[in-house]
Short mmCIF file of C-alpha atoms and ligand atoms in Angstrom, two decimals:
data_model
loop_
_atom_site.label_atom_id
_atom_site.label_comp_id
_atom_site.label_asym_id
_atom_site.label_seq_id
_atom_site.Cartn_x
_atom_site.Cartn_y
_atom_site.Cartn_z
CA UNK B 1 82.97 92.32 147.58
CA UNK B 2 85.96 91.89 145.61
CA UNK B 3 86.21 94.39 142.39
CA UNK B 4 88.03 92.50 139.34
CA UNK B 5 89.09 94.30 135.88
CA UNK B 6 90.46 91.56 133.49
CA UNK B 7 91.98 89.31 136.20
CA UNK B 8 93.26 92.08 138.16
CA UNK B 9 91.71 92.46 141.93
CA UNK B 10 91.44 96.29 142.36
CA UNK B 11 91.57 95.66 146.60
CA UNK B 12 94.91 93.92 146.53
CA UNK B 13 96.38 96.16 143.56
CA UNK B 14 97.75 93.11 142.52
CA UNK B 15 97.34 91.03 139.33
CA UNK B 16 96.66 88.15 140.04
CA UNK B 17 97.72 86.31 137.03
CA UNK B 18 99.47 89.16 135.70
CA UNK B 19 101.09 87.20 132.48
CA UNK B 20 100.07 89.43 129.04
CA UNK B 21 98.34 85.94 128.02
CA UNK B 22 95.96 85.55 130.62
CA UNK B 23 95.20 89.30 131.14
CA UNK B 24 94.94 90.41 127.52
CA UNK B 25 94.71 87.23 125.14
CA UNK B 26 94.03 89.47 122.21
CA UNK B 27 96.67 91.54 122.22
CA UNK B 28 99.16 88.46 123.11
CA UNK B 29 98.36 87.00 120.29
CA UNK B 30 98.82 89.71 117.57
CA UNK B 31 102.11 90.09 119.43
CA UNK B 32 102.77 86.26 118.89
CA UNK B 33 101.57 86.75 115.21
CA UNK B 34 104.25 90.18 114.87
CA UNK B 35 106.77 87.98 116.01
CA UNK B 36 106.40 85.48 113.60
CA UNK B 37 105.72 87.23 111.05
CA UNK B 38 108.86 89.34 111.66
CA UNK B 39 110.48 85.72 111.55
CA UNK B 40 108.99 84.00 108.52
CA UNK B 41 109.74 86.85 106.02
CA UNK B 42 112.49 88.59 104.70
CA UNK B 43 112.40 92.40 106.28
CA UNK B 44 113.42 94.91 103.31
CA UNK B 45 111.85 97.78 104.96
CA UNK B 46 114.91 100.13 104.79
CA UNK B 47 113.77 102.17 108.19
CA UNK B 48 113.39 99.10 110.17
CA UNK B 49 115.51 96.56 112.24
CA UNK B 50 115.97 94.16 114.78
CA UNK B 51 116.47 95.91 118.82
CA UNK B 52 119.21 93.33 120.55
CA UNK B 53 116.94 91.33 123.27
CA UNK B 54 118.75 93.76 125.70
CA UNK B 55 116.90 96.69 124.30
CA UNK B 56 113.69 94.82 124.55
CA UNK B 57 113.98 94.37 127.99
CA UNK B 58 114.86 98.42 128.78
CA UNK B 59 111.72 98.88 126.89
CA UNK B 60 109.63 96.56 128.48
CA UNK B 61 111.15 97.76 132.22
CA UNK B 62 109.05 99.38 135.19
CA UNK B 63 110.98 102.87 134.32
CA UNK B 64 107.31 103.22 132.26
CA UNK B 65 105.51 103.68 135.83
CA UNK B 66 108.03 107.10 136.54
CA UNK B 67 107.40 110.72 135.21
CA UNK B 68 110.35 112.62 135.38
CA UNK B 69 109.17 116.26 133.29
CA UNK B 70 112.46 118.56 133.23
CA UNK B 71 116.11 117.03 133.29
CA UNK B 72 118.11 115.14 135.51
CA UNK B 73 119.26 116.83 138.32
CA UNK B 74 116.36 119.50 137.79
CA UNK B 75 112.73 117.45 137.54
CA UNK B 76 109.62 118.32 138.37
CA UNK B 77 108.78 115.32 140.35
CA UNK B 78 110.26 113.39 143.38
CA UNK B 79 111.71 109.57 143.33
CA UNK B 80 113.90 110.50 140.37
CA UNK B 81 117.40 109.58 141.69
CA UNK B 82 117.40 106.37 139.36
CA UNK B 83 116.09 107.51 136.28
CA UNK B 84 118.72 110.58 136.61
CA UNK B 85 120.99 108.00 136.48
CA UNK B 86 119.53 106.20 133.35
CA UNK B 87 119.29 109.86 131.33
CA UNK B 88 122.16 111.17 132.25
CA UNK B 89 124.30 107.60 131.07
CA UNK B 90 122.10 107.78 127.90
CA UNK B 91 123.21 111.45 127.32
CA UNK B 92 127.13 110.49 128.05
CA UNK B 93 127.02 107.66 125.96
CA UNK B 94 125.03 109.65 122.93
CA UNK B 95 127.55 112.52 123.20
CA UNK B 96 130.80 109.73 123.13
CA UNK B 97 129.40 107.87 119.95
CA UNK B 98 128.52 111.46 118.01
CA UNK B 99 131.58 112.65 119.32
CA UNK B 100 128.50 115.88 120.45
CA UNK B 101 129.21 118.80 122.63
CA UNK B 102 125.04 118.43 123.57
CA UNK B 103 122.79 115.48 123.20
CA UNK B 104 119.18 115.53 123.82
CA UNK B 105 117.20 111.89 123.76
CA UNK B 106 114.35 112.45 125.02
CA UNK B 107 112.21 113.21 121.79
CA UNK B 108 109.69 110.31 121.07
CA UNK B 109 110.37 110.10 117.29
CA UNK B 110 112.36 111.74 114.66
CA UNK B 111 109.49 113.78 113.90
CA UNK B 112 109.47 115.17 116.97
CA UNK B 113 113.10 116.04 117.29
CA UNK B 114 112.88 117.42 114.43
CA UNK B 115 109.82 119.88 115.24
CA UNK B 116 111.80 120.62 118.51
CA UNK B 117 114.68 122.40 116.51
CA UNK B 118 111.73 124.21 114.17
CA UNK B 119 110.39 125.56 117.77
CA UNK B 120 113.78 126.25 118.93
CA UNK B 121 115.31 128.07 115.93
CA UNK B 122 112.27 129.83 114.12
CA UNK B 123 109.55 131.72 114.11
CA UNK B 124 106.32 130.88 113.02
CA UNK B 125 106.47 132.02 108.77
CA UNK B 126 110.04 131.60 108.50
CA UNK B 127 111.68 130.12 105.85
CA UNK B 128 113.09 127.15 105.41
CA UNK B 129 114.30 124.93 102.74
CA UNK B 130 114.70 121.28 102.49
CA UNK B 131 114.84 118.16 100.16
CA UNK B 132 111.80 117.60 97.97
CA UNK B 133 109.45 114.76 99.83
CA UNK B 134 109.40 113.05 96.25
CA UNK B 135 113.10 113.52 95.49
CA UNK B 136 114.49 111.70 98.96
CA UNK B 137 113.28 113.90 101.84
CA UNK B 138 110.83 114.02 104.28
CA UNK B 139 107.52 115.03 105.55
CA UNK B 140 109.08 116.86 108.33
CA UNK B 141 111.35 119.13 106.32
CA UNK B 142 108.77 121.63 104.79
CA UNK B 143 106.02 119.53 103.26
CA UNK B 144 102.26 121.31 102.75
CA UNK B 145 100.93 118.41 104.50
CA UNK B 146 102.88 118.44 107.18
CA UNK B 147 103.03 121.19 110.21
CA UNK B 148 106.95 121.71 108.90
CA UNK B 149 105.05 123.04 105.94
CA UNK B 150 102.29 124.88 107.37
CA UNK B 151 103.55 126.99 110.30
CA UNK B 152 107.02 127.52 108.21
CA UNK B 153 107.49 129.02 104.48
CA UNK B 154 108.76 125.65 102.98
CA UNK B 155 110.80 125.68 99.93
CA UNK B 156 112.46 122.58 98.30
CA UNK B 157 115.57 121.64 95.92
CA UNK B 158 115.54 118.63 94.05
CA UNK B 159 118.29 116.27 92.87
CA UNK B 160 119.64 116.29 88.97
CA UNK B 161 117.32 115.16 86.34
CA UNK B 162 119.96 113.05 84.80
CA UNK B 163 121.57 111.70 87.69
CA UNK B 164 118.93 112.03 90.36
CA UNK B 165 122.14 112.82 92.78
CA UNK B 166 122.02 115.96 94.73
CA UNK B 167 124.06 118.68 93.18
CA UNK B 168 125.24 121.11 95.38
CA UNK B 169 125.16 124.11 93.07
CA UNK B 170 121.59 123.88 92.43
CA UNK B 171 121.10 123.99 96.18
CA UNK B 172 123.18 126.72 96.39
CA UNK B 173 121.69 128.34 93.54
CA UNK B 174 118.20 127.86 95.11
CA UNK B 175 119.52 128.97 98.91
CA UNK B 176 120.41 132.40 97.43
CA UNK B 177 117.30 132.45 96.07
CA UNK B 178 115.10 131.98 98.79
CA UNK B 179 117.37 133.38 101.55
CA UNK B 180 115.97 130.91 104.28
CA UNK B 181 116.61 130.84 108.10
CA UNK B 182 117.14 127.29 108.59
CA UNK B 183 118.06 124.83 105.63
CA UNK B 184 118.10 120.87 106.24
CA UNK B 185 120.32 118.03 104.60
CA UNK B 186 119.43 114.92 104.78
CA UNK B 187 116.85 112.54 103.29
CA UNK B 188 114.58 108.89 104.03
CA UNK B 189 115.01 107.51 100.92
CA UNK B 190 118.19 109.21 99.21
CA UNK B 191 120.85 106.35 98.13
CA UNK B 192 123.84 108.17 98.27
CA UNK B 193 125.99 109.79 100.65
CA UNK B 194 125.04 113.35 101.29
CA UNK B 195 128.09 115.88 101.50
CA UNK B 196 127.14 117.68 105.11
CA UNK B 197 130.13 119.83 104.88
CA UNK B 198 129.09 121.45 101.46
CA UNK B 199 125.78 121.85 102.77
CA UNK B 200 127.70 123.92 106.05
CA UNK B 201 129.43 125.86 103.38
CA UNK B 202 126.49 126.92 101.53
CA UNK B 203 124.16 127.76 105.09
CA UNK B 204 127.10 129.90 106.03
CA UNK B 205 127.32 131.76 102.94
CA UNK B 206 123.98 133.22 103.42
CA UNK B 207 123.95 133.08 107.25
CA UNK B 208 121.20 130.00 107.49
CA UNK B 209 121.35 127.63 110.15
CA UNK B 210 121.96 123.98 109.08
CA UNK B 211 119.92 121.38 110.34
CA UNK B 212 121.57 117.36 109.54
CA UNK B 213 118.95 115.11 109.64
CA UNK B 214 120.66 111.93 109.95
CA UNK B 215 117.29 109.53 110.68
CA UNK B 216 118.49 106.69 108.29
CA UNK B 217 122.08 106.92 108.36
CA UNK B 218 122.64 107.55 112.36
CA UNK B 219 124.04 103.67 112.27
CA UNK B 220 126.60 104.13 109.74
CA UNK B 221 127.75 107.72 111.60
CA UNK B 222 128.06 106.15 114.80
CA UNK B 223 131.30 103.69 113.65
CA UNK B 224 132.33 106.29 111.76
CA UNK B 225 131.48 104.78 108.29
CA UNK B 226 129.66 107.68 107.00
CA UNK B 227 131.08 111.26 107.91
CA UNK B 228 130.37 112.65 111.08
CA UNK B 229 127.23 115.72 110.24
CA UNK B 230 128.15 116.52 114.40
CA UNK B 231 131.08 118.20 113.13
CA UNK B 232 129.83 120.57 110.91
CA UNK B 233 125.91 121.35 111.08
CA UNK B 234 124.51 123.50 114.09
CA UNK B 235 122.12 121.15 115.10
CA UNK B 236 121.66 116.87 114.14
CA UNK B 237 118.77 115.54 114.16
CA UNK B 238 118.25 111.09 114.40
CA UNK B 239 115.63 108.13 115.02
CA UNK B 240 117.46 105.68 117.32
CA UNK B 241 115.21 102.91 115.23
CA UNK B 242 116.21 102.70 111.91
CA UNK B 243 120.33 101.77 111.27
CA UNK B 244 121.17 102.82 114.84
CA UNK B 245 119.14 99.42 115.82
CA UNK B 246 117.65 101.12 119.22
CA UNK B 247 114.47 101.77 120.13
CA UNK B 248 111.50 103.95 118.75
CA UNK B 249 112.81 107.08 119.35
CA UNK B 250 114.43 110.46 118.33
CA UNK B 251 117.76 112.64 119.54
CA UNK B 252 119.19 115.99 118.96
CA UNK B 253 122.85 116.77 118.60
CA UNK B 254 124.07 120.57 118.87
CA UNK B 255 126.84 122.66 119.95
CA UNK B 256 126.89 124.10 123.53
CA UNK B 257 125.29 127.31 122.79
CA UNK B 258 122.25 126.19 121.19
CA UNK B 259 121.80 123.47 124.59
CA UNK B 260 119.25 125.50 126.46
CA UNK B 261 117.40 126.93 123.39
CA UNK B 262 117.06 123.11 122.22
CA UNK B 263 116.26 121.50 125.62
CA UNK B 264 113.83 123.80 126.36
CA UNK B 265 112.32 123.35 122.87
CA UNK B 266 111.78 119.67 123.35
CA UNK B 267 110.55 120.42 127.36
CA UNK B 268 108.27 122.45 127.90
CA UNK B 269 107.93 123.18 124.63
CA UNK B 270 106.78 120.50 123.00
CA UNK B 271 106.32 117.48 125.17
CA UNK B 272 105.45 116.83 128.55
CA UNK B 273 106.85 113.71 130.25
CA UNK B 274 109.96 111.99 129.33
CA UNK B 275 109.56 108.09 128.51
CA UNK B 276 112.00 106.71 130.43
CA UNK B 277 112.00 103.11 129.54
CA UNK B 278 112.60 103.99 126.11
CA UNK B 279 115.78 106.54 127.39
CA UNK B 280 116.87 103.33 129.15
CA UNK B 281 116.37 101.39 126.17
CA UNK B 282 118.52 104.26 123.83
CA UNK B 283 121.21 104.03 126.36
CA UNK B 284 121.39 100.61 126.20
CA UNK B 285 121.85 101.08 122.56
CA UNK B 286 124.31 103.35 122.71
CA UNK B 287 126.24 101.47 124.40
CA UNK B 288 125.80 98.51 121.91
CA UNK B 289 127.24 101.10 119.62
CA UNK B 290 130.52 101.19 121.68
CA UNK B 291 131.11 97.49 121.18
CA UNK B 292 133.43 95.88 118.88
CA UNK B 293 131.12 93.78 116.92
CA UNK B 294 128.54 97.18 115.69
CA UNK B 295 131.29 98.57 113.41
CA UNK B 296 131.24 95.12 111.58
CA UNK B 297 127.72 95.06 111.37
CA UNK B 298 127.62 98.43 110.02
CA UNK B 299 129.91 97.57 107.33
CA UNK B 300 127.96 94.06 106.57
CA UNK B 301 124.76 96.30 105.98
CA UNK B 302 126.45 98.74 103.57
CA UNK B 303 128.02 95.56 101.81
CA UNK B 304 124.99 93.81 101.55
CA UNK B 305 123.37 96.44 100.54
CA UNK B 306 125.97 97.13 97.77
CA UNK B 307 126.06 93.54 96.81
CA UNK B 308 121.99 93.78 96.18
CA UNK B 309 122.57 96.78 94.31
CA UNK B 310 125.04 95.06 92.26
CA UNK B 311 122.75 91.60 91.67
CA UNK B 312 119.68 93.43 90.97
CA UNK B 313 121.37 95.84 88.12
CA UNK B 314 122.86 93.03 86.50
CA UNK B 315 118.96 91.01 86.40
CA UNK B 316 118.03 94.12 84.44
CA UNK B 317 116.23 96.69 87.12
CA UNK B 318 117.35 100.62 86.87
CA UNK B 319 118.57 101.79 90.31
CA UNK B 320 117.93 105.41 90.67
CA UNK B 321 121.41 107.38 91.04
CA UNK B 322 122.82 103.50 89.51
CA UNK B 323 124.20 102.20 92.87
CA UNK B 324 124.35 103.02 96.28
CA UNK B 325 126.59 104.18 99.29
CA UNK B 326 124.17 103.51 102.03
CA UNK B 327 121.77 100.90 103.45
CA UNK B 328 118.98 101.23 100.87
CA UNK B 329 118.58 100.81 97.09
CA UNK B 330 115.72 102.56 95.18
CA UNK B 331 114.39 100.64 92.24
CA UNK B 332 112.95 102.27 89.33
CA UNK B 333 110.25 99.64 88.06
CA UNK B 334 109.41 101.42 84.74
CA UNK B 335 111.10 99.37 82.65
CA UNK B 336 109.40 96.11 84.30
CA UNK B 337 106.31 97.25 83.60
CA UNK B 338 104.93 97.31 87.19
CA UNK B 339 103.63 99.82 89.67
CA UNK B 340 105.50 100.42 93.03
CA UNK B 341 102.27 99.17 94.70
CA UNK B 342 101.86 96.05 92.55
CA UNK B 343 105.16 95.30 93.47
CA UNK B 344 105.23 96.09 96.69
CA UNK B 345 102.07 94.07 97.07
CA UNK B 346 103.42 90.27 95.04
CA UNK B 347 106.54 90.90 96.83
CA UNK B 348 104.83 90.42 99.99
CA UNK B 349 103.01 87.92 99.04
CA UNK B 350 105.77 85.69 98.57
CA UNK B 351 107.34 87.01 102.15
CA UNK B 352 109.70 89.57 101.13
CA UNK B 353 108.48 92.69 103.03
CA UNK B 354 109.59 96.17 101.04
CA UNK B 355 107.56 99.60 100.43
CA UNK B 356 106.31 101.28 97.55
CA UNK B 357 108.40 104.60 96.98
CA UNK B 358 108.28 107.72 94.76
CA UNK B 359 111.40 107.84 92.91
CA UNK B 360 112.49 111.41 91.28
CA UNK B 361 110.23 113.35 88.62
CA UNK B 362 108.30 110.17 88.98
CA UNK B 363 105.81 109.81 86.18
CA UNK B 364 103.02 108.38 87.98
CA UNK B 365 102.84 110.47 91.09
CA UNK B 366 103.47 109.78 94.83
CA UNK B 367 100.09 107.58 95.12
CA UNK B 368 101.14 105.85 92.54
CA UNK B 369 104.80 105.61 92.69
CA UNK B 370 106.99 103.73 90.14
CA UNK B 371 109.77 103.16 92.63
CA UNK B 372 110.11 100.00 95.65
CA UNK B 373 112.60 100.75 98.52
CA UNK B 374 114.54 98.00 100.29
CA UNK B 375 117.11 98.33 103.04
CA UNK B 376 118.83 95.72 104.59
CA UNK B 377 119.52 96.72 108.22
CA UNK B 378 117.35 93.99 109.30
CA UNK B 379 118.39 91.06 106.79
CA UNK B 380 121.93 91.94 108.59
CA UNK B 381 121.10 91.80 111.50
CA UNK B 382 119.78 88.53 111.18
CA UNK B 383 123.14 87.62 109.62
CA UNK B 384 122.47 87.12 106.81
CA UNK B 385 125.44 87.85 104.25
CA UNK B 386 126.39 88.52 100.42
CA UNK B 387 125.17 85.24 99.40
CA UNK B 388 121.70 85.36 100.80
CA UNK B 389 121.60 88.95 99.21
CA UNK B 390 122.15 87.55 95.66
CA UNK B 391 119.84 84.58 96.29
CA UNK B 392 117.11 87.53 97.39
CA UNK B 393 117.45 89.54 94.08
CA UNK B 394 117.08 86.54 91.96
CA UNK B 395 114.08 86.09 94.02
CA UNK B 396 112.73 89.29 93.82
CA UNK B 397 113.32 89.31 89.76
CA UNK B 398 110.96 85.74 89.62
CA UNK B 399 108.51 87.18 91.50
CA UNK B 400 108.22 90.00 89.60
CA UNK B 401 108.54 88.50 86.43
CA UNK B 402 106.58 85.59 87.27
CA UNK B 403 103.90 87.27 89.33
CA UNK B 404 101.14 85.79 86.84
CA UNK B 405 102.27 82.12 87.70
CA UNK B 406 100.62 80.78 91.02
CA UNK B 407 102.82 77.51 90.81
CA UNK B 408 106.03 79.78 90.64
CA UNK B 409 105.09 81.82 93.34
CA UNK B 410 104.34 79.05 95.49
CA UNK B 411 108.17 77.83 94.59
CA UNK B 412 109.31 81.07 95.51
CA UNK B 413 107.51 81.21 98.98
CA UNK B 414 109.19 78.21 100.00
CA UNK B 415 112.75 79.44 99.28
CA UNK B 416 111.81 82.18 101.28
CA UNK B 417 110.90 80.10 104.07
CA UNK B 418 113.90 78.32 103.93
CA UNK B 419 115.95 81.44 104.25
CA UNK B 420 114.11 82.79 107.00
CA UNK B 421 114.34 79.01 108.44
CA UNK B 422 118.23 79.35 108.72
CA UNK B 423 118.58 82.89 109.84
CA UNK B 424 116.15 83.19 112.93
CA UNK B 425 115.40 86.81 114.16
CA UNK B 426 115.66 85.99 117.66
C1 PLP P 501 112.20 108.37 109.55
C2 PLP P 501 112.57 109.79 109.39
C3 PLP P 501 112.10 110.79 110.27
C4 PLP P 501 111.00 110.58 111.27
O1 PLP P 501 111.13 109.63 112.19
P1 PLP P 501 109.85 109.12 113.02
O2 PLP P 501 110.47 108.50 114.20
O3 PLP P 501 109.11 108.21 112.12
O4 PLP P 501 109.04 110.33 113.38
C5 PLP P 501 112.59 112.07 110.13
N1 PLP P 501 113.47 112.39 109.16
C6 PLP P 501 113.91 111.47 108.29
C7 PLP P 501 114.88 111.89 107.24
C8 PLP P 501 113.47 110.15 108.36
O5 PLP P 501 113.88 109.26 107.46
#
């Protein structure tokens, strides 16, 4: 008697009609639905982008069949010749683009590279002290919710209450304070550039360590059009996934004599087996980040970015910090008399995809927020250019304005449409 689980004959091993559509119809489909929805709308989402088809195919490769625990050259498994090969290239590459003494890719997410260094440099109850979640930073860097904020003594600073820009003598000023072990720069939903090398100057002052938590900006590093954190912090932290446009992953960037105590950190200490396909995927993606065209699309995000900045002040919205010097703007909705979430919410409606975001001393709370987020890593990548960017913030003024008026919004859809019509993703 021949055994079959969804098409596949368990005597053979074999699938026999081993197409994702004919074993798994479901999930095909929600995949064909992702793709076109990731088509038919403009992406705003200022952590996302579009992977080259190249990465897709590392991803999708059989290196997902291998486990290869330890490092290459010392695993704990046989049949690892080939996927040596693949980490040690992504390594190579990683340390070339970061210009890194050390490179470790093999954490699955930012989150994870970033509890890595906590395991590798601390003690459980030390202190540490990072950006305020609702000024910029992140769950990782010390919130209560969070382990970051549970296993450590978290402490925050926040940006100015004028300005909302970081000022580095109130983080000094707080660092002295709280004497921590480990302090960390760098933020998910700060506008502006961050100055890493203050941030050095301050950590050495009191003898901290300083961890650079590039996540959002690791695309813009890479070409060189933000400063280099590599240079100056102990240990850099990054997603691969957000302006680096790899894979869904993380990395860790130190000096030589902090290798060991961070490799060790990430294995055995914190995960088991390394994902391979996605390592492939990161090298390819390094690699991308070699060629000539990245550093122009670098510098077509941060000028689109800038130009939607520009277009969206002068239809009346209040950027927090005014401006920006990165991928992302931060809108502060107060004075258009509409929630984050509302927004967020008729925005999408209409096809342009952004998130809700607590902007500083926010009045109505981080449930709440009064703030949207948009990015334009992925709008870029599509190719789209200054012109579409202005066209999109007169878009997303109607559709706030008008969000009462069906007729209007139904208008509004179909420019979007049309847009997304004449940039395709893929
Ligand atoms: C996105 C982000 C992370 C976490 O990345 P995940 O891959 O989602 O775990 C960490 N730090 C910062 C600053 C981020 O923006």
């Amino acid at each position: 008697m021949e055994l079959k689980v969804a098409g596949m004959s368990l005597t053979d091993n074999k699938l026999n009609n081993d197409s994702l559509q004919a074993v798994d119809p479901e999930i095909y489909s929600s995949i064909t639905d992702e793709q076109k929805r990731q088509q038919d709308n403009l992406i705003m989402i200022a952590s996302e982008n579009l992977v080259s088809k190249a990465v897709i195919e590392a991803q999708g490769s059989v290196l997902t069949n291998k486990y290869a625990e330890g490092y290459a050259g010392a695993r704990y498994y046989g049949g690892c010749y080939f996927v040596d090969q693949v980490e040690s290239l992504a390594c190579s590459r990683a340390r070339e683009v970061f210009m890194a003494e050390h490179a470790n890719v093999q954490p699955h997410s930012g989150t994870s590279a970033n509890m890595a260094v906590f395991l590798a440099m601390l003690q459980p109850g030390d202190r540490i002290l990072g950006m305020d979640l609702s000024h910029g930073g992140h769950l990782t860097h010390g919130s209560k919710v969070n382990i970051s904020g549970r296993y450590y003594q978290s402490f925050s600073y926040r940006v100015d209450p004028d300005t909302c820009m970081l000022d580095l003598e109130a983080v000094r000023h707080t660092a002295r304070e709280i004497e921590p072990k480990l302090i960390i720069a760098g933020a998910s939903s700060y506008p502006r550039l961050i100055d890493f090398e203050g941030f050095a100057v301050i950590a050495r002052e009191i003898g901290a360590i300083l961890l650079v938590d590039m996540a959002h900006t690791a695309g813009l590093v890479a070409c060189g059009l933000h400063p280099n954190p590599v240079a100056c912090a102990d240990i850099v932290t990054a997603t691969t996934h957000k302006t680096f446009r790899g894979p869904r992953g993380g990395m860790i960037f130190c000096r030589q004599k902090h290798a060991r105590a961070i490799d060790q950190a990430v294995f055995p200490g914190l995960q088991g087996g390394p994902l391979m396909h996605i390592i492939a995927a990161k090298a390819v993606a390094f690699k991308e980040a070699q060629l000539p065209g990245y550093r122009t699309y670098q510098e077509n995000v941060l000028e689109n970015a800038s130009v939607l900045a520009e277009a969206l002040s002068g239809l009346g919205f209040t950027l927090v910090t005014g401006g920006t010097d990165t991928h992302l703007v931060l809108v502060d909705l107060r004075n258009k008399n509409i929630s984050g979430m509302e927004a967020e919410k008729v925005l999408e409606d209409v096809g342009i995809v952004t998130n809700k975001n607590v902007i500083p001393y926010d009045p109505r709370g981080a449930n709440n927020p009064s703030g949207i987020r948009l990015g334009t890593p992925t709008l870029t990548s599509r190719g789209m250019a200054p012109a579409q960017l202005r066209e999109i913030a007169v878009l997303i003024e109607e559709t706030i304005t008008c969000r009462h008026n069906s007729r209007h919004l139904d208008k509004i859809r179909q420019r979007v449409r049309n847009l997304c019509l004449h940039y395709p993703a893929y």
